[in-house]
Tab-separated table of C-alpha atoms in Angstrom:
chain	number	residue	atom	x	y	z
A	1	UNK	CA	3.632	-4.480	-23.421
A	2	UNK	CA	6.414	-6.751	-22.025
A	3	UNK	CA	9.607	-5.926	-21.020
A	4	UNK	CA	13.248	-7.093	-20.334
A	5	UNK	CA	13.270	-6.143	-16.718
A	6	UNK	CA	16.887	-6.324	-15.058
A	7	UNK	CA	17.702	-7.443	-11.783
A	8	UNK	CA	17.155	-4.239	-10.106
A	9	UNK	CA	13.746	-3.402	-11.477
A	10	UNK	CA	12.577	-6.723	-10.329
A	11	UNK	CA	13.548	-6.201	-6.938
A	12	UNK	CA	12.117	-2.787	-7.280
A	13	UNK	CA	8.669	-4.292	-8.023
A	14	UNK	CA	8.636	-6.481	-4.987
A	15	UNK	CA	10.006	-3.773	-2.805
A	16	UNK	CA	6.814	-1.691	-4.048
A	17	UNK	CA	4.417	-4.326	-4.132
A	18	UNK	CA	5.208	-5.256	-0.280
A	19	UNK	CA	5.492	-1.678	0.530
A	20	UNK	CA	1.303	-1.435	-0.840
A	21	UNK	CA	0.839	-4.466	0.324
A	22	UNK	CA	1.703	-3.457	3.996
A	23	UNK	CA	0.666	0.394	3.935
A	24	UNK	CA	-2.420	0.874	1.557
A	25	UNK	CA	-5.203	-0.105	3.908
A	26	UNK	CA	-8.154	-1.711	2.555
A	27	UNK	CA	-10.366	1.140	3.000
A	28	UNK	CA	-7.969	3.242	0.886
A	29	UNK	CA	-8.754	0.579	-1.823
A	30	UNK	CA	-12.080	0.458	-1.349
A	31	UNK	CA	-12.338	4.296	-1.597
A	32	UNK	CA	-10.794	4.512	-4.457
A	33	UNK	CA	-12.461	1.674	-6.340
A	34	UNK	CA	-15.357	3.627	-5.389
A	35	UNK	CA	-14.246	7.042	-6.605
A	36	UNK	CA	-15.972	8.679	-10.004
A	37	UNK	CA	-15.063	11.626	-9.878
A	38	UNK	CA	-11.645	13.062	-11.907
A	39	UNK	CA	-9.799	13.568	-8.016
A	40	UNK	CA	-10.228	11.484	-5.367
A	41	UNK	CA	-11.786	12.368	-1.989
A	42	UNK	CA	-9.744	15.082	-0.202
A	43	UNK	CA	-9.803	12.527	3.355
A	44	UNK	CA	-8.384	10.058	1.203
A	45	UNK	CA	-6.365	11.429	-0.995
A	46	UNK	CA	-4.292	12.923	2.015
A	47	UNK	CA	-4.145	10.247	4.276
A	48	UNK	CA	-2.371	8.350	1.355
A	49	UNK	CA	-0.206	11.563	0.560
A	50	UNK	CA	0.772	11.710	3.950
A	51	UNK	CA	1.917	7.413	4.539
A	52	UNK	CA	4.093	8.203	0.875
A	53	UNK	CA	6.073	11.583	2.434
A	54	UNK	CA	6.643	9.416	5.470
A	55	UNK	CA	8.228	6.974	3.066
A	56	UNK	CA	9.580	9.711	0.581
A	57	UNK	CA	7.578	8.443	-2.217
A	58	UNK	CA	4.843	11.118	-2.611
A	59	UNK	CA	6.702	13.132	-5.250
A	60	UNK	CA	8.797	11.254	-7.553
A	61	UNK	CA	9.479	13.575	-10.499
A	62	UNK	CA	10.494	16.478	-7.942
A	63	UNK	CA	14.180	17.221	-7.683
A	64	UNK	CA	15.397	15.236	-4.853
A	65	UNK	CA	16.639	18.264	-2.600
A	66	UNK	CA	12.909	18.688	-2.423
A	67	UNK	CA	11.746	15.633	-2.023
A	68	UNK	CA	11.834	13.403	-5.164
A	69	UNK	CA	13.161	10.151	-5.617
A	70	UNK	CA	15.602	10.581	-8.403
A	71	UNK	CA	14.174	6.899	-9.721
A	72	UNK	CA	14.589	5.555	-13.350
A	73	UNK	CA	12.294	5.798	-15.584
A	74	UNK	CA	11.465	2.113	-15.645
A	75	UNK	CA	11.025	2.779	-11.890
A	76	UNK	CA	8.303	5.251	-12.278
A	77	UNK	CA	6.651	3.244	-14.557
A	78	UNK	CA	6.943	0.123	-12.298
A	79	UNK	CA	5.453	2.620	-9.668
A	80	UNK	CA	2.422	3.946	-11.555
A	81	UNK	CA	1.870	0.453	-12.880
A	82	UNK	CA	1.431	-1.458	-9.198
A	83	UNK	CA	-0.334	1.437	-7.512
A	84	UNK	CA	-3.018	0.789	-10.433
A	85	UNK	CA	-3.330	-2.694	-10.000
A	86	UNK	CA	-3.428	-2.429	-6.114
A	87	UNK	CA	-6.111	0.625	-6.140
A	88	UNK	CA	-4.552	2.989	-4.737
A	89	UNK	CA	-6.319	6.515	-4.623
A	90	UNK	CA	-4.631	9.353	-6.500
A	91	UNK	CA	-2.831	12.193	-4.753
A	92	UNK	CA	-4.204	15.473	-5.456
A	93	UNK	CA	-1.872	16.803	-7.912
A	94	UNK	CA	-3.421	20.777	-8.298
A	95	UNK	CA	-0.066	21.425	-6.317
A	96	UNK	CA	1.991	18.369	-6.312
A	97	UNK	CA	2.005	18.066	-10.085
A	98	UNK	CA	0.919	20.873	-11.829
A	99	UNK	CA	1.882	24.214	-9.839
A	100	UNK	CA	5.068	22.162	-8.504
A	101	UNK	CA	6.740	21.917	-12.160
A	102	UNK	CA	5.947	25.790	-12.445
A	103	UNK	CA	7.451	26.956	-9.201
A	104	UNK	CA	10.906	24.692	-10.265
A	105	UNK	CA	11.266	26.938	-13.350
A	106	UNK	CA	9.466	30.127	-12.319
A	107	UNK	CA	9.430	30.921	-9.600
A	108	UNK	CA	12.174	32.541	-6.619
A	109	UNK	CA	14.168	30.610	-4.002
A	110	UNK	CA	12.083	32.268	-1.526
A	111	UNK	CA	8.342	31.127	-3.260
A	112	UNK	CA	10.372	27.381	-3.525
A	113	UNK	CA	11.663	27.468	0.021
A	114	UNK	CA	7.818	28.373	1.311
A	115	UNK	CA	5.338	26.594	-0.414
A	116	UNK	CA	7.186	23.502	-1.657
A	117	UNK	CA	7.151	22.357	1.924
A	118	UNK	CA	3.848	22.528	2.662
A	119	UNK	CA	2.471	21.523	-0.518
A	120	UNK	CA	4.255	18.236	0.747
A	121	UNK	CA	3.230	18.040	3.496
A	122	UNK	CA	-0.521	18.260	2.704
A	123	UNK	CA	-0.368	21.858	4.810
A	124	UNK	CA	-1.705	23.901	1.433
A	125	UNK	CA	-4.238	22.168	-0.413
A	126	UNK	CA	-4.375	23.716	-3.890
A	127	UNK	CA	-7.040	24.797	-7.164
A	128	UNK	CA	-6.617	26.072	-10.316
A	129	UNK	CA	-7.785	29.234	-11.503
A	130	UNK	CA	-7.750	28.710	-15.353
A	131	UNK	CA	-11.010	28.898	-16.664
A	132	UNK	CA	-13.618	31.614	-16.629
A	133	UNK	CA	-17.083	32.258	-18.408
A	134	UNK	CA	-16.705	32.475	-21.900
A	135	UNK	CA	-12.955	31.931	-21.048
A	136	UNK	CA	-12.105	28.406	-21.511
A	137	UNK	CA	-10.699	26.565	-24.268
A	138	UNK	CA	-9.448	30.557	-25.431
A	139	UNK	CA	-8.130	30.856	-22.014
A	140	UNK	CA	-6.186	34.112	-23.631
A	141	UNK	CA	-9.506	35.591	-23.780
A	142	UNK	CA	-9.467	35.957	-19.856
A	143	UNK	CA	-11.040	38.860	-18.171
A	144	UNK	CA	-10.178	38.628	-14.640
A	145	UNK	CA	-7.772	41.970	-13.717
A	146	UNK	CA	-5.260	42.378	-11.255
A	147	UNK	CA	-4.412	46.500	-10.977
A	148	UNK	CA	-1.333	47.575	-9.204
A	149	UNK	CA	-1.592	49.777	-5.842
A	150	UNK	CA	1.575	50.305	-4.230
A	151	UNK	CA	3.347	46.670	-3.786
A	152	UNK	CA	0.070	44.815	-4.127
A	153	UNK	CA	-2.397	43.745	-6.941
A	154	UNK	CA	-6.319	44.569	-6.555
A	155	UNK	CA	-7.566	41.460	-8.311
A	156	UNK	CA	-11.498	41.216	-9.565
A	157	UNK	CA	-13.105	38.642	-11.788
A	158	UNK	CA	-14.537	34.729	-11.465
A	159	UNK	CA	-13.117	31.929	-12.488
A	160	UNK	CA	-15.056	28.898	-13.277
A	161	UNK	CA	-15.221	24.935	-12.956
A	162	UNK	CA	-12.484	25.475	-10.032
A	163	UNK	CA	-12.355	21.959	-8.923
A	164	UNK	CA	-12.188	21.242	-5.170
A	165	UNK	CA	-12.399	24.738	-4.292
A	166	UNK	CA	-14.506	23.965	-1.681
A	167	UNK	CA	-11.459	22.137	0.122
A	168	UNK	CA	-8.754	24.556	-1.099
A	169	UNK	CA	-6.756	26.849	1.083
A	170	UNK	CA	-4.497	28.587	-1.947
A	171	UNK	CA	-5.298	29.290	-5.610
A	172	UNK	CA	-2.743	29.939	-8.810
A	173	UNK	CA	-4.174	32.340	-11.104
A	174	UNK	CA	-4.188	33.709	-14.301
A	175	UNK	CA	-5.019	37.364	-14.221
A	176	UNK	CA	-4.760	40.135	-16.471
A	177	UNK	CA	-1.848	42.664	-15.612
A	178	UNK	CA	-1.982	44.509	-19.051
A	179	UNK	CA	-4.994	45.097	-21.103
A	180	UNK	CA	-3.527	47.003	-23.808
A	181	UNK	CA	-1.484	44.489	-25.816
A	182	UNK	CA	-2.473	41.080	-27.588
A	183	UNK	CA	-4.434	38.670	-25.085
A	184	UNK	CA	-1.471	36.404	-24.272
A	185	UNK	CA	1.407	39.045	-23.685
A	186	UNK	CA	-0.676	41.080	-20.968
A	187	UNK	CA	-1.323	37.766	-18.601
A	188	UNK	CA	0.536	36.907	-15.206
A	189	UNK	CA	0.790	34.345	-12.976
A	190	UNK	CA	-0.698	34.868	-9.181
A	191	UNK	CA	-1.264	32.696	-5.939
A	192	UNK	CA	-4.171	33.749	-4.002
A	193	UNK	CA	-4.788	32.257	-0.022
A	194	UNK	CA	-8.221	31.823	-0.179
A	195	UNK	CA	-8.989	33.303	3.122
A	196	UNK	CA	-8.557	36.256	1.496
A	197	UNK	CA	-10.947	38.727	2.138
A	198	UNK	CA	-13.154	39.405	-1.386
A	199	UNK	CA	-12.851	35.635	-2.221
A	200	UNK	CA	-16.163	33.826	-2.516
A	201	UNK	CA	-16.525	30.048	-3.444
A	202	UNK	CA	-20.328	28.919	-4.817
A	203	UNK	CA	-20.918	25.166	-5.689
A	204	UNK	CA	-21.584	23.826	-9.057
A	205	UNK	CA	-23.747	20.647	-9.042
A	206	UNK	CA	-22.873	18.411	-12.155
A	207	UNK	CA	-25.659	16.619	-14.308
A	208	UNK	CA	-24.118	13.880	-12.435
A	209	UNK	CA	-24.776	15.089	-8.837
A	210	UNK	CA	-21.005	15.379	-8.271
A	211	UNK	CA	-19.639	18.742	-5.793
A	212	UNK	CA	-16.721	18.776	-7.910
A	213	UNK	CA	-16.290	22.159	-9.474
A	214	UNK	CA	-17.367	25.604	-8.224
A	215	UNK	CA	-17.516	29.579	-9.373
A	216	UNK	CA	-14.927	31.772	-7.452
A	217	UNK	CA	-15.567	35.195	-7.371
A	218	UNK	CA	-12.704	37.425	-6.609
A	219	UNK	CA	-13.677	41.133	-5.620
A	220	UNK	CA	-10.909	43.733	-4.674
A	221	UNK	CA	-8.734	40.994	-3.730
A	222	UNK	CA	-5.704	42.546	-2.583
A	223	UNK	CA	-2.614	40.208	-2.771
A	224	UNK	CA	1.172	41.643	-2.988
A	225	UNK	CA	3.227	41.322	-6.009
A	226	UNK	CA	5.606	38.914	-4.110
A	227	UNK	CA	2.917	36.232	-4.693
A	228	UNK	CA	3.087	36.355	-8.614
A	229	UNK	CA	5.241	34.248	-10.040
A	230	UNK	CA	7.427	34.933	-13.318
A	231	UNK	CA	7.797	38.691	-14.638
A	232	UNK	CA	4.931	40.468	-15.042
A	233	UNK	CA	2.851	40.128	-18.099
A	234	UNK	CA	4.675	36.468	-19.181
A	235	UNK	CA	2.086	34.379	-17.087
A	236	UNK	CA	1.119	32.437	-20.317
A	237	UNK	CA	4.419	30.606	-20.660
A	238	UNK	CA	4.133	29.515	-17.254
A	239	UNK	CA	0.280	28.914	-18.031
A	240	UNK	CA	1.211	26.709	-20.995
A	241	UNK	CA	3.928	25.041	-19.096
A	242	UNK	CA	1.743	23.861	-16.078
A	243	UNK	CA	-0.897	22.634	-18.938
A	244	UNK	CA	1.715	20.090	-20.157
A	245	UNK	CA	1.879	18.315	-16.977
A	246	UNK	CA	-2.039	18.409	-16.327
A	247	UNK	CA	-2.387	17.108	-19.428
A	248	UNK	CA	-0.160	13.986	-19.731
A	249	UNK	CA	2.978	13.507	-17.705
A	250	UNK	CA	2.526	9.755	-17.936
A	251	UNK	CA	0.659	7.053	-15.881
A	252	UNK	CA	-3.024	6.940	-17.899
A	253	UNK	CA	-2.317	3.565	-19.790
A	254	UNK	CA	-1.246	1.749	-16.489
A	255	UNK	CA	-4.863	2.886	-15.409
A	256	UNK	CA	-6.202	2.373	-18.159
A	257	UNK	CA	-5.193	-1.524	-18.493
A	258	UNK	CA	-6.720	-1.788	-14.929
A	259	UNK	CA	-10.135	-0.405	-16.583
A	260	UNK	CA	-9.891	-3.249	-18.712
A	261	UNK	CA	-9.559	-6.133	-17.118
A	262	UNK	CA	-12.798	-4.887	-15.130
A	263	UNK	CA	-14.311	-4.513	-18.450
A	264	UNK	CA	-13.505	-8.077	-19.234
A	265	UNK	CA	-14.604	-9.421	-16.106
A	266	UNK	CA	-17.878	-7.823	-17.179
A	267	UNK	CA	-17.760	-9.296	-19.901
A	268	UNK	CA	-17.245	-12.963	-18.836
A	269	UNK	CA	-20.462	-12.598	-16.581
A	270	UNK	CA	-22.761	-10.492	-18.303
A	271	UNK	CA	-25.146	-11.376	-21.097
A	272	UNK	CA	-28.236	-12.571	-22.794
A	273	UNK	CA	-29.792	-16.204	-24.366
A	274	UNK	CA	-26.893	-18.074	-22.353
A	275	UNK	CA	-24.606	-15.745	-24.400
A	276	UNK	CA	-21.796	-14.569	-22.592
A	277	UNK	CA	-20.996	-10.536	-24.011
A	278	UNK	CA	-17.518	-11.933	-24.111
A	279	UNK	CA	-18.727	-14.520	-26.805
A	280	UNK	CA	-20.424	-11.675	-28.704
A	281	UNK	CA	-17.662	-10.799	-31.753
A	282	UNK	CA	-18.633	-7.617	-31.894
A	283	UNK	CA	-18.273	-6.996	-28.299
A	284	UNK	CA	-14.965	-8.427	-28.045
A	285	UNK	CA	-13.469	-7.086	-31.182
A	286	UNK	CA	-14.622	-3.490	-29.406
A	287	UNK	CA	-12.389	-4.474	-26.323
A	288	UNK	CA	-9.505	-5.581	-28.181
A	289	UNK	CA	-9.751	-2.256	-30.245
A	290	UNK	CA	-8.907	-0.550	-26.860
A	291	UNK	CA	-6.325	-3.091	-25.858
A	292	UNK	CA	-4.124	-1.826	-29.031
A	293	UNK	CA	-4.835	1.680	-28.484
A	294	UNK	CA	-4.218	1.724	-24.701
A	295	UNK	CA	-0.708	-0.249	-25.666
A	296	UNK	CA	0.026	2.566	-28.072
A	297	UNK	CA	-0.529	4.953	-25.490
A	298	UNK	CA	1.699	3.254	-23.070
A	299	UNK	CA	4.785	3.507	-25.676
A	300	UNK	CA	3.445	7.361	-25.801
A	301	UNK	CA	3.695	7.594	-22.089
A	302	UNK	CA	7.200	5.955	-21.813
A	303	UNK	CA	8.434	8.397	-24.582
A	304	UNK	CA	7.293	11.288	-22.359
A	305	UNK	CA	8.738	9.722	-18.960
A	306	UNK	CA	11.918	9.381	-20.395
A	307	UNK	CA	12.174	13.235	-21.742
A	308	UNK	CA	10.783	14.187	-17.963
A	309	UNK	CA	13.671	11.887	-16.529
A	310	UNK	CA	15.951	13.838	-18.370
A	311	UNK	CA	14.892	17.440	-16.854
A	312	UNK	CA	12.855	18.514	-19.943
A	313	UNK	CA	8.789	19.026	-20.035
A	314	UNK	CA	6.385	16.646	-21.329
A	315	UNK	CA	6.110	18.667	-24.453
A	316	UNK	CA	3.388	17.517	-27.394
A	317	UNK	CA	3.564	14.212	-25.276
A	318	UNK	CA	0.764	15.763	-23.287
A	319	UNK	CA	-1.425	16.497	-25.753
A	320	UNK	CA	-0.867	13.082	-27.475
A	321	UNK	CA	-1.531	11.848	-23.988
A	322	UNK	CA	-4.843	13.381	-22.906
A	323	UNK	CA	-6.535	13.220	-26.266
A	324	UNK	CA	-5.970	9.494	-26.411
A	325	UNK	CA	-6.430	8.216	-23.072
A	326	UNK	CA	-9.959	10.135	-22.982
A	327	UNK	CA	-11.131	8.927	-25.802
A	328	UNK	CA	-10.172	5.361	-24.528
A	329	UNK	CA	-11.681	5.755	-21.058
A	330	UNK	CA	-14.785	7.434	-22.209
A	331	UNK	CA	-14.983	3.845	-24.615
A	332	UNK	CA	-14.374	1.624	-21.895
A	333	UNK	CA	-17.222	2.784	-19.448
A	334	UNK	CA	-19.548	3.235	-22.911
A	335	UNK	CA	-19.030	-0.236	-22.983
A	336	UNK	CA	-18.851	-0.884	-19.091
A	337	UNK	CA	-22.442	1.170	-19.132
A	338	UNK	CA	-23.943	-1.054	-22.210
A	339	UNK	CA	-22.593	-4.701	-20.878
A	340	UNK	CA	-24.595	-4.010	-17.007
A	341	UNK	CA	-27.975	-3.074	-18.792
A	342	UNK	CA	-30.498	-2.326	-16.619
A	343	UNK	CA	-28.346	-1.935	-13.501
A	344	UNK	CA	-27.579	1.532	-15.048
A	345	UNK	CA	-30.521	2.636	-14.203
A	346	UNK	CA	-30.064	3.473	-10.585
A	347	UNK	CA	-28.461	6.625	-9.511
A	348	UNK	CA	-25.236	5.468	-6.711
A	349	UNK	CA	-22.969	9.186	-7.262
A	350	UNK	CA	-22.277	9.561	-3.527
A	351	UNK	CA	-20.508	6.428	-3.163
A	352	UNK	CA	-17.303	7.433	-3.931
A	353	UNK	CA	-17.903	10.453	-0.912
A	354	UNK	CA	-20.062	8.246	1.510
A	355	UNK	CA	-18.855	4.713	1.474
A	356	UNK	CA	-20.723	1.543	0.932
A	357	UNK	CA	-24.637	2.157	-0.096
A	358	UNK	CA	-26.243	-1.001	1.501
A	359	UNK	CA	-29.539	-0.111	-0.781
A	360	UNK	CA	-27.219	-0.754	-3.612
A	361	UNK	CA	-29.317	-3.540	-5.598
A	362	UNK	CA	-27.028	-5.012	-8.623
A	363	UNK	CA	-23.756	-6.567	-8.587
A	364	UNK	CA	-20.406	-4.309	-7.451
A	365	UNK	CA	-19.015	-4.170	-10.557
A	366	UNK	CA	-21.889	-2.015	-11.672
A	367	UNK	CA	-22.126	0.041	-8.554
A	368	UNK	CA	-20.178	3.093	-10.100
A	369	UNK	CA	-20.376	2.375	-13.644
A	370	UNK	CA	-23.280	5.068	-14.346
A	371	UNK	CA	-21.505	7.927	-12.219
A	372	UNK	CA	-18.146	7.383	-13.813
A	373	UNK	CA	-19.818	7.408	-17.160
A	374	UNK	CA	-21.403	10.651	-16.900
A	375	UNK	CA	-18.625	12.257	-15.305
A	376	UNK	CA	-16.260	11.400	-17.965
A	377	UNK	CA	-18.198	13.129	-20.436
A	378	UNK	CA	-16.293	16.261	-19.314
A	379	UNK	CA	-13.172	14.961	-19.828
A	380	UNK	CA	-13.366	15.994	-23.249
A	381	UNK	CA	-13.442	19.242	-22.648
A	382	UNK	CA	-11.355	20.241	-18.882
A	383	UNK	CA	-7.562	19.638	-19.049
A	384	UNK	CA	-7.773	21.798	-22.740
A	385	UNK	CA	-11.191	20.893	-25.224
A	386	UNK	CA	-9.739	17.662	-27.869
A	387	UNK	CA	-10.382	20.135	-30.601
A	388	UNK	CA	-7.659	22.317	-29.295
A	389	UNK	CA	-5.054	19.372	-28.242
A	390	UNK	CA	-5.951	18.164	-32.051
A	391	UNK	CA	-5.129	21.815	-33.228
A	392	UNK	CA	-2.088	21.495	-31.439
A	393	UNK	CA	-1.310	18.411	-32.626
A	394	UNK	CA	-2.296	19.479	-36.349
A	395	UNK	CA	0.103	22.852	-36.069
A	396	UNK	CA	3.387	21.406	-33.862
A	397	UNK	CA	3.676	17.487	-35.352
A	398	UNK	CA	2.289	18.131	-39.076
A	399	UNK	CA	3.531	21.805	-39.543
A	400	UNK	CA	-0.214	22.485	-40.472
């Protein structure tokens, strides 16, 4: 995609570039090269967070009385675009971008003025408490109760796939406050510490040997109303409104291009019969496929930045922009995973948690090319299942 850049955005770009180039240590690169799993490492992930609040960078879409930058659009693109190309690891956005957008619109001066802060500042590290057995992509179908008793809420249930639980000191809920009205009128909106006494975390080991997501079990967890956020029983329009910006808020096809030019690389080196893969028609027609579909994405994304720069919520943007850029990264490290052959064999999951693996045997572009490509095949299915984005799709863009 090219652009007229002025003047300003120009010097923007070298102001961020020497800004990476002087702060983002090569470790930090490394790291997240490494990472394949959907978050980076927590270590990581908050050492970064904590170099961009010291530069006021860390939260660019907040309001800029807490924190934000107030840049343009082109500036947040220019942002997302040279933090992909310089490998820098993602902040954890649980809090920063997803429970962040909710408390702005729902929630009290006094639930703004307390954990806004420390959200920042890296003081409450947050998870999501979304999905539960049998409760996932029909979240309304939730079972997990919260009871009044006096000023607090008795909360039991599980919820499920909680990612980086095991690290988390708060959770947002969705609980169920009434029981006797249609599934998505008798839901609210809760934040839990998780030294809470009643709340249990138990690992989940993926089928690719990731700790990513856990089981928490909640029993007679006693919170006070003060902690929910929104009137009572309208938790799903702040549920709804926190799944826009986990979905899309912009910033996949930025990654995405990165993706490629590793898959190109690939490419250029691998093959068979003194037959580069690159030389292979097929092949290559298969790459440039995703090279028009990741551009279309970007003018997707840019669409949705520039309705975000202008106060409003991502909207059908973020369906538009999860269903497409996971069906475009799962493609590129199908073909990632086909082009290394036999160096997908070996199992290398930890790296991402443990550093280099000095047993490693096959080049580094295939160190993490197996992990990443098992790990992805969830991405179908977290964030909202693509058979419910294309539902929403199908009802809100066609009138279906």
């Amino acid at each position: 995609m090219d652009f007229e850049y002025s003047a300003e955005d120009q010097a923007f770009r070298e102001e961020v570039r020497e800004f990476l180039q002087e702060n983002l240590p090569q470790d930090m690169r490394e790291g997240a090269r490494r990472t394949t799993t959907v978050f980076a490492d927590k270590e990581l992930a908050m050492r970064w967070q904590a170099i961009l609040v010291k530069k006021g960078w860390a939260v660019p879409p907040w309001p800029v009385e807490y924190g934000g930058t107030d840049w343009t659009v082109t500036q947040k693109y220019i942002w997302s675009e040279e933090c992909a190309k310089a490998s820098a690891p993602g902040l954890i956005p649980l809090g920063l971008r997803m429970l962040a957008p909710v408390l702005f619109k729902y929630g009290t001066q006094e639930q703004k003025d307390y954990y806004l802060p420390r959200m920042l500042s890296g003081e409450h590290y947050w998870c999501q408490g979304y999905s539960e057995p049998g409760s996932g992509s029909d979240l309304a179908s939730l079972r997990t109760t919260a009871v009044k008793d006096g000023d607090d809420y008795i909360v039991n249930g599980t919820k499920i796939w909680t990612t980086h639980a095991q690290f988390a000191d708060h959770i947002f809920c969705l609980v169920r406050t009434d029981p006797d009205v249609r599934p998505q009128a008798g839901i609210s909106f809760v934040l839990i510490p998780m030294d809470t006494p009643g709340v249990t975390v138990e690992p989940i080991i993926t089928i690719a040997g990731d700790h990513e997501v856990n089981q928490v079990f909640l029993d007679d967890v006693r919170i006070p109303q003060s902690n929910r956020v929104g009137p009572e029983n309208e938790g799903w329009q702040a549920a709804k409104y926190l799944l826009e910006f986990e979905r899309g808020g912009g910033g996949a096809a930025v990654r995405l291009k990165v993706d490629l030019e590793e898959l190109l690389a690939i490419a250029h080196t691998e093959g068979g019969d003194g037959l580069r893969l690159i030389d292979v028609a097929a092949f290559r027609n298969r790459i440039s496929e995703l090279e028009i579909r990741t551009s279309a994405l970007e003018f997707a994304e840019l669409a949705t930045l520039a309705r975000m720069s202008q106060g409003l919520s991502p909207g059908i943007g973020s369906s538009v922009a999860k269903t497409s850029s996971v069906e475009i990264d799962q493609a590129i490290e199908t073909l990632k995973l086909e082009a290394i052959g036999y160096y997908s064999m070996p199992h290398a999951n930890k790296i991402s948690l443990n550093g280099f693996n000095e047993s490693w045997p096959g080049p580094a572009y295939a160190e993490t090319v197996t992990p990443k490509y098992i790990n992805l095949r969830a991405a179908s299915i977290f964030g909202g299942a693509k058979e419910v984005q294309k539902n929403i799709l199908a009802k809100t863009v066609l009138g279906l």
